[in-house]
Amino acid sequence: MIRFLFKGLLRDRHRSLFPVITISIGVLFTVLLQCWITGILGDMINTNARFSTGHVKITTRAYAENADQLPTDLAMIGAEEMLANLKQDYPDMDWVPRIQFGGLLDAPDENGETRTQGTAFGMAVDLLSEETQEINRLNLAEALIQGSMPNESGEILLSDDLAQKLEVAPGQTVTLLSSTMYGSMAMYNFRVAGTVKFGVSALDRGAMILDISDAQLALDMMDAASEILGFNQIGLYNNEEATVLATSYNEAVVDDKDEFAPAMLRLRDQNDLASMLDYIQSFVTMFISIFILAMGIVLWNSGLIGGIRRYGEIGIRLAIGEYKGHIYRSMIGESVLIGLFGSCIGTALGLGVAWLLQTYGFSVGDYMKNATIMMPNTFRAQITSTAYYIGFIPGLFATILGTSLSGVGIYRRQTAQLFKELEA
Amino acid sequence: MNNGHIINIEGLIKRFPVGSGFFTALDGIDLSFGKGEFAGLVGPSGSGKTTLLNIIGSLDSPSEGKATVMGQSVGELSHKKAADLRNHNLGFIFQTYNLLPVYTVFENVEFPLLLLKMDKVKRKKAVMDALDWVGLTDKVKSRPKQLSGGESQRGAIARAMVKRPQIVLADEPTANLDSENSHHILQTMEKLNQDLEATFIFATHDDKVIQYLKRKISLADGKVINDELTPNRT
């Protein structure tokens, strides 16, 4: 009997092929959307973490309040001791000092006179020590467009756009004009070792990457750092972990009366990320829920119509002497098979397209030229474990639900009524 | 079964709800059918013949009165018992054939035997016998859409007869057939009636069918107005 019914299922394209196609398409879009939004959110968080916020960041309280002005005069002094303590107290985290500053870069002509000038966003990181992870963390090797990585003190990387604007090439010298930690004017010559492009508009417009010891020298910040960033070992931001860490650190060291006391901030406490991430997260949750609901209704309806379309066949089977319960169970069994098959195909296709979007991405650089937030120029999908099962919610359950509801008609209608529908 | 009758109907009334009231489709029917009858319920549309056939076929139940088929009271049967009654004792032939379109002729005829859980060898033989009765052995692998109207109805007859039911209910079986095919079908059913001793009950207003009947029960407005043996067929 099962073989007989299975044969019918395979031969009737309205019961097998078309529902499988409908379910597969619905599931494909559900999986793809989930991967796509997860990828964009994940990239955004990761980009912010790597270039700006860390998973946690320690600054002075005053610096944190004015962070958008890059106030080097509010930086932390005694950075080396603080770093050593952090490495001892929180050995599971990787702690790195950074200095962010603003300034003017001056490119001289052959006579030493100003040829071109441009504003620069300085990011001083550990480039030259042997154990540094910063080169990998900032993907500097891959971002390199021209020249080479800085090998010695006094060498810097410029964003390719800024280098073009200043008309400087690797090997040439530029002068940084800025202010020291104590408010005096700072002037310092650097040799351009190479140019880089990160694919993040906020950085590509005018970043200048240098070793932190050079920045300390140029800005008179000996043993100082504007911020110390902490990264966990797995490289993915975990808000709960960051909250526990920040709470424990702040309870231990914060002195309410000292504006130069260090404070630990979580990623979401910085760059207005909390409200933005919350907004995006609620939007995404709502969007995915609505999408799943809509797909559910479509597939439920497909199951419903599929069931109703078969009332004639059901009438014949009842007349021949098949039990109502047997017919109902066979319909549910079919919808489980179809739902499962369609969901598997849809999930596989969705994961395939998501993999392509994860590998190659979708460039939005042209739309992000003036972006002030840290967002990658290429949006990529991210395949997570959720992607492997989320499509089964509309694909399997909605289909079964639709068939179940349509099948209820078998019980609620009089047999003779089904018969009339058969004859209609 | 009373007095050798396999179907007994006493004081049968069937009402259907219409708006806030009721429409009485059958109004006090008293009838009985014996084994091997070749009878017809004859009357115009709305006279109640299909409703009566549905009740005899345990597809519907009486509002009042009693219909007993093979010793079982139709109105008191559960869904399962009614299905068992149809499965073991009743065969249906429809006006529109109603062969399952995705199955071959063989598979359509085989279906009732699958429900009876008959083993494969016996099943195959029974199907081929049934197809032989109706002259369709050359169409075993054909799908219903590949058959003519007459062939489709012969396939439907084979499906109804394959389990050798005691009772065959045929609702307007020739309504969609031309004259030649109608006679062919009716002759086939007449032969099966004689060979297998199955009771055939038709619902019809087709003169071609009426001339084959051995017993003609005329219905009008839900009542039996005449019940006669047809002289030239007795």
XYZ file of C-alpha atoms in Angstrom:
658
model
C 0.000 0.000 0.000
C 2.800 2.404 0.916
C 4.514 1.603 -2.371
C 1.244 2.212 -4.188
C 0.768 5.613 -2.553
C 4.433 6.547 -3.095
C 4.080 5.701 -6.773
C 1.090 8.034 -6.998
C 2.998 10.761 -5.212
C 5.921 10.567 -7.611
C 3.724 10.521 -10.695
C 1.488 13.405 -9.686
C 3.565 16.526 -10.238
C 0.936 18.629 -8.474
C 1.548 16.615 -5.338
C 5.323 16.199 -5.585
C 7.303 18.330 -8.024
C 5.440 21.626 -7.713
C 5.189 21.600 -3.904
C 8.867 20.634 -3.673
C 9.774 23.560 -5.960
C 7.610 25.971 -3.930
C 9.033 24.760 -0.638
C 12.604 24.786 -1.946
C 12.306 28.379 -3.151
C 10.738 29.515 0.121
C 13.365 27.745 2.189
C 16.160 29.020 -0.065
C 15.146 32.623 0.575
C 14.717 32.031 4.296
C 18.198 30.506 4.625
C 19.783 33.107 2.383
C 18.210 36.011 4.236
C 19.314 34.607 7.564
C 22.913 34.135 6.356
C 22.993 37.505 4.622
C 21.821 39.519 7.604
C 23.975 37.541 10.025
C 26.952 38.164 7.748
C 26.419 41.909 7.483
C 25.899 42.270 11.222
C 28.865 40.052 12.001
C 31.126 41.927 9.579
C 30.052 45.228 11.035
C 30.821 44.101 14.573
C 34.079 42.486 13.515
C 35.229 45.550 11.584
C 34.478 47.812 14.515
C 36.241 45.439 16.886
C 39.384 45.103 14.793
C 39.842 48.731 13.827
C 38.289 50.710 16.618
C 36.634 49.230 19.650
C 38.222 45.864 20.443
C 35.937 43.430 22.221
C 36.583 45.604 25.251
C 38.544 48.824 25.455
C 40.188 50.637 28.376
C 40.536 54.406 28.272
C 40.372 57.164 30.824
C 36.822 58.171 31.681
C 37.446 61.623 30.235
C 38.765 60.125 26.988
C 35.713 57.864 26.715
C 33.395 60.869 27.015
C 35.210 62.744 24.229
C 36.355 59.811 22.152
C 35.017 61.241 18.897
C 37.529 64.127 19.198
C 40.491 61.720 19.552
C 41.775 63.703 22.572
C 45.374 62.521 23.079
C 45.671 64.922 26.038
C 43.257 62.611 27.912
C 45.298 59.475 27.231
C 46.469 57.041 29.886
C 49.942 57.374 31.327
C 51.773 54.329 32.593
C 50.508 52.213 29.761
C 53.244 49.593 29.985
C 52.538 48.753 33.611
C 48.814 48.733 32.974
C 49.326 46.406 30.031
C 51.457 44.058 32.090
C 48.807 43.977 34.817
C 46.050 43.284 32.335
C 48.007 40.420 30.779
C 48.510 38.969 34.223
C 44.945 39.475 35.488
C 43.157 38.489 32.277
C 45.476 36.047 30.501
C 42.678 34.747 28.240
C 42.505 38.083 26.449
C 44.982 39.625 24.035
C 45.676 43.223 25.177
C 47.103 45.817 22.806
C 47.819 49.540 23.218
C 46.765 51.968 20.524
C 46.840 55.682 19.934
C 44.315 57.334 17.652
C 44.892 60.908 16.685
C 44.065 63.459 14.041
C 46.509 65.592 12.103
C 47.557 67.186 8.869
C 49.941 65.503 6.478
C 52.162 67.694 4.389
C 53.894 66.424 1.256
C 56.849 68.602 0.268
C 58.215 69.318 -3.205
C 61.889 68.973 -4.184
C 62.650 72.288 -2.442
C 61.044 71.227 0.815
C 58.073 73.525 0.311
C 54.513 72.327 0.784
C 53.257 70.658 -2.381
C 50.061 69.096 -1.099
C 48.307 68.690 2.226
C 45.543 66.486 3.570
C 43.892 65.596 6.845
C 44.807 62.229 8.237
C 43.342 59.877 10.803
C 46.294 58.401 12.655
C 46.172 54.908 14.041
C 49.228 53.880 15.989
C 49.484 50.174 16.675
C 52.204 47.691 17.515
C 53.714 47.107 14.081
C 57.314 46.329 14.853
C 57.496 43.998 17.853
C 58.051 40.348 17.093
C 55.024 39.049 18.953
C 52.528 41.524 17.515
C 49.134 40.220 16.329
C 48.057 43.619 15.042
C 49.296 43.111 11.490
C 47.077 40.048 11.163
C 44.214 41.617 13.098
C 44.116 44.635 10.774
C 44.753 42.459 7.717
C 47.554 44.821 6.746
C 49.391 42.401 4.507
C 46.275 41.796 2.435
C 45.358 45.472 2.445
C 48.750 46.476 1.050
C 48.389 48.048 -2.405
C 51.841 49.498 -3.049
C 55.256 49.321 -1.353
C 55.930 47.200 1.700
C 55.129 46.897 5.378
C 57.036 49.242 7.724
C 60.233 47.506 8.813
C 61.761 50.141 11.022
C 60.930 53.154 13.093
C 59.850 56.217 11.115
C 58.001 54.273 8.412
C 54.253 54.493 7.918
C 51.435 53.157 5.793
C 48.995 55.546 4.146
C 45.568 54.779 2.849
C 45.792 54.524 -0.919
C 43.192 57.244 -1.394
C 45.113 59.653 0.843
C 48.395 58.816 -0.910
C 46.802 59.586 -4.264
C 45.343 62.801 -2.914
C 48.751 63.856 -1.558
C 50.433 62.541 -4.709
C 52.970 60.602 -2.712
C 54.403 57.180 -3.435
C 56.235 54.668 -1.262
C 59.703 55.884 -0.409
C 58.725 59.553 -0.227
C 58.581 61.568 2.956
C 55.566 63.268 4.528
C 55.370 65.533 7.560
C 52.790 65.094 10.292
C 51.421 68.275 11.802
C 49.473 67.627 14.993
C 49.449 68.455 18.682
C 51.336 66.688 21.431
C 49.728 65.151 24.474
C 50.511 68.374 26.327
C 49.032 70.743 23.752
C 52.193 71.830 21.940
C 52.555 71.635 18.194
C 53.939 68.373 16.904
C 55.871 68.065 13.619
C 57.420 64.807 12.608
C 58.723 63.385 9.359
C 57.809 59.908 8.212
C 58.798 57.823 5.222
C 55.892 56.248 3.374
C 56.593 52.507 3.255
C 53.390 51.498 1.470
C 49.763 52.231 0.771
C 46.776 50.225 1.940
C 43.103 49.821 1.201
C 40.919 48.201 3.883
C 37.584 48.229 2.141
C 36.188 50.362 4.956
C 35.313 53.834 3.759
C 35.835 55.472 7.153
C 39.480 54.326 7.070
C 40.198 54.445 3.353
C 39.451 58.163 3.170
C 42.549 59.144 5.159
C 44.157 56.570 7.427
C 47.767 56.738 8.452
C 49.094 53.598 10.140
C 52.266 53.799 12.163
C 54.072 51.976 14.933
C 52.952 53.035 18.407
C 56.483 53.915 19.501
C 56.721 56.406 16.612
C 53.432 57.989 17.636
C 54.598 58.187 21.257
C 57.709 59.950 20.039
C 55.925 62.310 17.663
C 53.129 63.231 20.049
C 55.225 63.303 23.203
C 53.314 60.407 24.691
C 56.091 58.357 26.265
C 54.646 55.391 28.153
C 51.155 56.592 27.224
C 48.378 55.156 25.114
C 45.001 56.626 24.300
C 43.415 53.206 24.593
C 44.137 49.576 25.386
C 42.030 47.121 23.413
C 41.219 43.621 24.559
C 40.405 40.787 22.146
C 39.247 37.337 23.145
C 40.993 34.278 21.790
C 38.280 33.112 19.390
C 38.036 36.499 17.712
C 34.230 36.777 17.912
C 32.527 39.347 20.080
C 30.578 37.825 22.947
C 28.529 40.447 24.714
C 27.920 38.380 27.842
C 31.610 37.658 28.252
C 32.466 41.321 27.650
C 29.871 42.447 30.188
C 31.261 40.156 32.893
C 34.788 41.325 32.145
C 33.965 45.039 32.078
C 31.873 44.835 35.249
C 34.596 43.041 37.171
C 37.307 45.421 35.927
C 35.340 48.590 36.577
C 34.284 47.493 40.065
C 37.928 46.890 40.919
C 39.603 49.994 39.537
C 37.179 52.826 38.933
C 37.554 55.852 41.116
C 34.503 58.044 40.614
C 36.320 61.271 41.440
C 39.223 60.782 39.039
C 38.401 61.542 35.440
C 41.733 59.976 34.433
C 40.884 56.706 36.122
C 40.720 53.882 33.599
C 37.325 52.488 32.596
C 36.588 49.420 30.546
C 34.005 49.726 27.795
C 32.373 46.908 25.902
C 32.208 46.991 22.110
C 28.528 47.923 22.216
C 29.268 50.868 24.573
C 31.284 52.586 21.852
C 30.664 54.407 18.565
C 26.890 54.452 19.295
C 26.930 50.748 18.502
C 24.517 49.789 21.279
C 21.546 51.622 19.857
C 22.492 50.756 16.294
C 23.020 47.058 17.012
C 19.835 46.895 19.070
C 17.944 48.624 16.295
C 19.387 46.370 13.621
C 18.875 43.286 15.767
C 15.208 44.133 16.401
C 14.721 45.010 12.764
C 16.378 41.789 11.678
C 14.408 39.691 14.154
C 11.196 41.334 13.020
C 12.108 41.056 9.347
C 13.134 37.401 9.557
C 10.064 36.579 11.664
C 7.756 38.272 9.164
C 9.552 36.562 6.311
C 9.316 33.158 7.966
C 5.665 33.827 8.782
C 4.967 34.898 5.188
C 6.775 31.865 3.805
C 4.927 29.770 6.350
C 1.588 31.114 5.126
C 2.547 30.527 1.491
C 3.656 26.965 2.187
C 0.769 26.331 4.551
C -1.556 27.539 1.826
C 0.235 25.329 -0.662
C -0.355 22.351 1.640
C -3.948 23.442 2.142
C -4.665 23.778 -1.571
C -2.862 20.511 -2.262
C -5.125 18.802 0.256
C -8.348 20.426 -0.948
C -7.475 19.620 -4.558
C -7.501 15.978 -3.576
C -10.980 15.870 -2.079
C -12.131 14.107 -5.266
C -9.492 11.440 -4.936
C -10.350 11.137 -1.246
C -13.996 10.599 -2.204
C -13.045 7.678 -4.448
C -10.793 6.152 -1.822
C -13.553 6.427 0.785
C -16.050 4.848 -1.593
C -13.709 1.958 -2.211
C -13.520 1.386 1.520
C -10.372 3.090 2.801
C -10.554 4.387 6.383
C -10.672 8.142 6.899
C -7.817 7.871 9.395
C -5.692 5.984 6.891
C -6.280 8.609 4.218
C -5.501 11.411 6.679
C -2.302 9.741 7.841
C -1.200 9.071 4.284
C -1.703 12.763 3.433
C 0.340 13.828 6.458
C 3.000 11.267 5.576
C 3.202 12.668 2.070
C 3.513 16.235 3.337
C 6.304 15.177 5.723
C 8.151 13.616 2.798
C 7.575 16.575 0.501
C 8.322 19.125 3.237
C 11.478 17.324 4.245
C 12.661 16.901 0.679
C 11.856 20.508 -0.266
C 13.448 21.834 2.921
C 16.632 19.839 2.327
C 16.886 21.044 -1.275
C 16.035 24.635 -0.283
C 18.543 24.577 2.569
C 21.255 23.147 0.314
C 20.566 25.773 -2.369
C 20.345 28.542 0.235
C 23.644 27.471 1.770
C 25.194 27.289 -1.705
C 24.185 30.844 -2.598
C 25.123 31.997 0.906
C 28.560 30.401 0.453
C 29.029 32.356 -2.775
C 28.030 35.563 -1.005
C 30.273 34.648 1.905
C 33.234 34.008 -0.388
C 32.830 36.750 -2.965
C 30.578 39.228 -1.203
C 28.560 42.036 -2.696
C 30.353 45.331 -3.141
C 28.588 48.424 -1.857
C 31.701 50.626 -1.860
C 30.140 53.181 -4.190
C 27.327 53.772 -1.716
C 29.638 53.909 1.325
C 32.091 56.618 0.224
C 30.940 59.103 2.820
C 30.126 56.625 5.553
C 31.290 57.628 9.005
C 30.534 54.319 10.669
C 32.915 51.388 10.494
C 31.313 49.189 7.904
C 32.963 46.994 5.319
C 32.579 48.032 1.685
C 31.735 44.477 0.729
C 28.739 42.877 2.358
C 29.140 39.169 2.901
C 26.841 36.430 4.069
C 27.842 34.292 7.009
C 26.836 30.672 7.318
C 26.039 29.823 10.931
C 24.557 26.707 12.510
C 21.124 28.379 12.497
C 21.181 28.387 8.695
C 21.121 24.592 8.697
C 17.727 24.355 10.401
C 15.894 27.678 10.082
C 14.436 26.782 6.669
C 12.736 23.733 8.130
C 10.397 25.962 10.149
C 8.434 27.180 7.121
C 9.441 24.286 4.852
C 8.443 21.354 6.979
C 6.164 22.539 9.740
C 4.076 24.983 7.695
C 3.551 22.405 4.964
C 2.459 19.751 7.447
C 0.212 22.254 9.210
C -1.471 23.196 5.915
C -2.044 19.581 4.991
C -3.288 18.778 8.500
C -5.851 21.553 8.342
C -7.038 20.646 4.865
C -7.204 17.014 5.913
C -9.512 17.893 8.794
C -12.138 18.339 6.081
C -12.072 14.582 5.610
C -13.417 14.179 9.124
C -15.684 17.193 9.288
C -17.435 16.644 5.976
C -19.978 13.937 5.544
C -18.650 11.202 3.309
C -21.476 11.892 0.879
C -20.372 15.540 0.715
C -16.863 14.510 -0.294
C -18.560 12.362 -2.834
C -20.449 15.298 -4.290
C -17.136 17.186 -4.536
C -15.750 14.171 -6.326
C -18.566 14.298 -8.844
C -18.377 18.060 -9.260
C -30.518 -10.255 6.340
C -34.269 -10.517 6.470
C -36.134 -13.004 4.340
C -33.134 -13.566 2.091
C -32.889 -9.860 1.361
C -29.480 -8.327 1.481
C -30.854 -4.789 1.632
C -33.852 -3.750 3.732
C -35.140 -0.210 3.890
C -37.940 0.698 6.256
C -39.598 4.084 6.678
C -36.482 5.859 5.406
C -36.517 9.628 5.587
C -33.594 11.843 4.639
C -33.638 15.566 5.224
C -30.948 18.098 4.305
C -30.656 21.481 6.028
C -31.489 24.326 3.654
C -31.241 27.816 5.119
C -33.211 27.772 8.351
C -35.356 24.819 7.295
C -34.971 21.394 5.775
C -35.380 19.831 2.369
C -36.795 16.317 2.452
C -34.980 14.285 -0.192
C -36.420 10.892 0.780
C -39.820 10.624 2.379
C -40.794 7.266 3.875
C -39.093 4.748 1.602
C -39.760 1.051 2.142
C -37.793 -1.247 -0.127
C -35.849 -4.465 -0.068
C -33.426 -6.075 -2.513
C -32.524 -9.722 -2.833
C -29.305 -11.365 -3.960
C -28.597 -11.132 -7.674
C -31.145 -8.422 -8.513
C -30.605 -6.098 -11.481
C -32.680 -3.155 -10.328
C -32.886 0.530 -11.025
C -33.997 3.623 -9.164
C -35.613 5.647 -11.894
C -36.778 9.200 -11.797
C -36.058 12.776 -12.752
C -33.317 14.903 -11.191
C -34.138 15.698 -7.564
C -36.340 12.654 -7.099
C -33.950 11.243 -4.469
C -32.374 8.341 -6.340
C -28.726 9.349 -5.735
C -29.459 10.085 -2.064
C -30.974 6.624 -1.680
C -27.999 5.077 -3.449
C -25.616 6.963 -1.105
C -27.455 5.642 1.955
C -27.402 2.081 0.643
C -23.685 2.609 -0.018
C -23.168 3.787 3.605
C -21.858 7.091 2.307
C -24.725 8.888 4.027
C -27.029 8.040 6.911
C -30.824 8.224 7.306
C -32.496 11.070 9.191
C -35.251 8.679 10.251
C -36.103 5.059 9.542
C -33.686 2.254 8.955
C -31.504 1.027 6.100
C -29.930 -2.377 6.668
C -27.247 -3.531 4.239
C -25.773 -7.013 4.585
C -27.324 -7.176 8.043
C -25.766 -3.925 9.228
C -27.790 -0.838 9.997
C -26.206 1.968 7.993
C -27.238 4.762 10.384
C -25.562 3.069 13.332
C -22.230 2.320 11.687
C -19.042 4.093 12.747
C -16.843 5.556 9.990
C -14.613 2.513 10.289
C -17.452 -0.040 10.151
C -18.994 1.788 7.189
C -15.627 1.695 5.409
C -15.362 -2.040 6.155
C -18.844 -2.579 4.723
C -17.911 -0.747 1.523
C -14.529 -2.433 1.340
C -15.861 -5.980 1.622
C -19.354 -5.868 0.141
C -19.925 -2.839 -2.070
C -18.700 -1.741 -5.452
C -19.340 1.724 -6.891
C -19.601 2.809 -10.502
C -19.765 6.542 -11.166
C -21.087 8.659 -13.977
C -17.643 10.238 -14.486
C -15.703 6.953 -14.067
C -13.384 8.493 -11.467
C -10.367 6.383 -12.171
C -7.374 7.734 -10.282
C -5.515 9.585 -13.042
C -1.941 8.933 -11.907
C -2.342 5.171 -11.830
C -2.513 2.693 -14.688
C -5.654 0.713 -15.411
C -4.090 -2.281 -13.646
C -3.248 -0.212 -10.562
C -6.725 1.348 -10.435
C -8.321 -2.080 -10.440
C -5.734 -3.369 -7.973
C -6.428 -0.630 -5.395
C -9.482 -2.207 -3.660
C -7.511 -5.436 -3.240
C -4.635 -3.585 -1.596
C -7.114 -2.349 0.998
C -8.183 -5.959 1.522
C -4.491 -6.852 2.026
C -4.689 -9.621 -0.576
C -1.316 -11.204 -1.376
C 0.442 -10.202 -4.573
C -0.068 -13.380 -6.628
C -3.808 -13.631 -5.881
C -4.151 -9.925 -6.421
C -2.591 -10.032 -9.865
C -4.813 -12.905 -10.907
C -7.956 -11.191 -9.595
C -7.085 -7.967 -11.429
C -6.436 -9.769 -14.688
C -9.695 -11.714 -14.307
C -11.621 -8.483 -13.740
C -9.994 -6.838 -16.744
C -10.816 -9.934 -18.769
C -14.513 -9.651 -17.788
C -14.665 -6.144 -19.197
C -12.318 -6.750 -22.150
C -9.516 -4.446 -21.071
C -6.576 -6.838 -20.785
C -4.772 -4.994 -23.561
C -4.911 -1.719 -21.595
C -3.312 -2.770 -18.312
C -0.496 -0.248 -18.566
C -2.590 2.604 -19.956
C -3.385 5.672 -17.883
C -7.037 6.835 -17.681
C -6.360 9.814 -19.952
C -5.280 7.383 -22.677
C -8.654 5.593 -22.584
C -11.897 6.393 -24.382
C -15.062 7.031 -22.358
C -16.283 3.462 -22.839
C -12.897 2.015 -21.890
C -12.750 4.221 -18.816
C -16.158 3.043 -17.665
C -15.174 -0.566 -18.274
C -12.084 0.087 -16.147
C -14.350 1.506 -13.438
C -16.563 -1.594 -13.634
C -13.514 -3.838 -13.300
C -12.462 -1.834 -10.224
C -15.932 -2.203 -8.719
C -16.110 -5.948 -9.486
C -12.554 -7.077 -8.744
C -13.301 -7.886 -5.108
C -16.494 -9.687 -6.168
C -18.817 -7.518 -4.071
C -22.325 -8.617 -3.104
C -23.766 -5.263 -4.157
C -22.807 -2.932 -7.003
C -24.168 0.625 -6.956
C -24.071 2.459 -10.276
C -24.989 6.124 -10.424
C -25.884 7.196 -13.992
C -23.166 4.897 -15.435
C -24.007 5.646 -19.063
C -24.653 9.374 -18.837
C -21.351 10.251 -20.484
C -21.342 7.479 -23.070
C -22.663 7.207 -26.592
C -25.322 4.629 -27.438
C -22.957 1.896 -28.616
C -20.716 2.136 -25.587
C -23.743 2.336 -23.291
C -25.099 -0.952 -24.590
C -21.675 -2.567 -24.386
C -21.296 -1.461 -20.773
C -24.802 -2.576 -19.841
C -24.310 -5.957 -21.476
C -21.062 -6.362 -19.537
C -22.822 -5.542 -16.271
C -25.729 -7.813 -17.108
C -23.286 -10.678 -17.713
C -21.435 -10.006 -14.479
C -24.765 -9.946 -12.656
C -25.531 -13.379 -14.003
C -22.036 -14.864 -13.626
C -21.166 -13.469 -10.194
C -24.696 -13.165 -8.786
C -23.952 -9.652 -7.565
C -26.900 -7.355 -6.898
C -26.784 -4.332 -9.203
C -28.696 -1.184 -8.271
C -28.690 1.694 -10.714
C -29.706 5.301 -10.263
C -30.717 6.476 -13.718
C -33.123 8.270 -15.951
C -31.539 6.914 -19.118
C -33.916 4.812 -21.232
C -31.014 2.715 -22.476
C -30.352 1.590 -18.913
C -34.026 1.194 -18.071
C -34.547 -1.344 -20.864
C -31.938 -3.641 -19.294
C -33.441 -3.504 -15.782
C -35.200 -6.522 -14.332
C -36.801 -4.352 -11.686
C -37.718 -0.711 -12.043
C -38.363 1.415 -8.946
C -39.755 4.807 -9.870
C -39.130 7.699 -7.501
C -40.687 11.147 -7.450
C -40.269 13.805 -4.794
C -38.509 11.352 -2.512
C -41.237 8.717 -2.613
C -41.524 5.372 -4.348
C -44.381 5.772 -6.783
C -43.964 2.483 -8.585
C -41.996 -0.728 -8.037
C -42.354 -3.272 -10.819
C -40.604 -6.207 -12.380
C -39.869 -5.501 -16.019
C -41.871 -8.060 -18.044
C -39.479 -8.620 -20.904
C -36.494 -9.170 -18.592
C -37.974 -11.430 -15.928
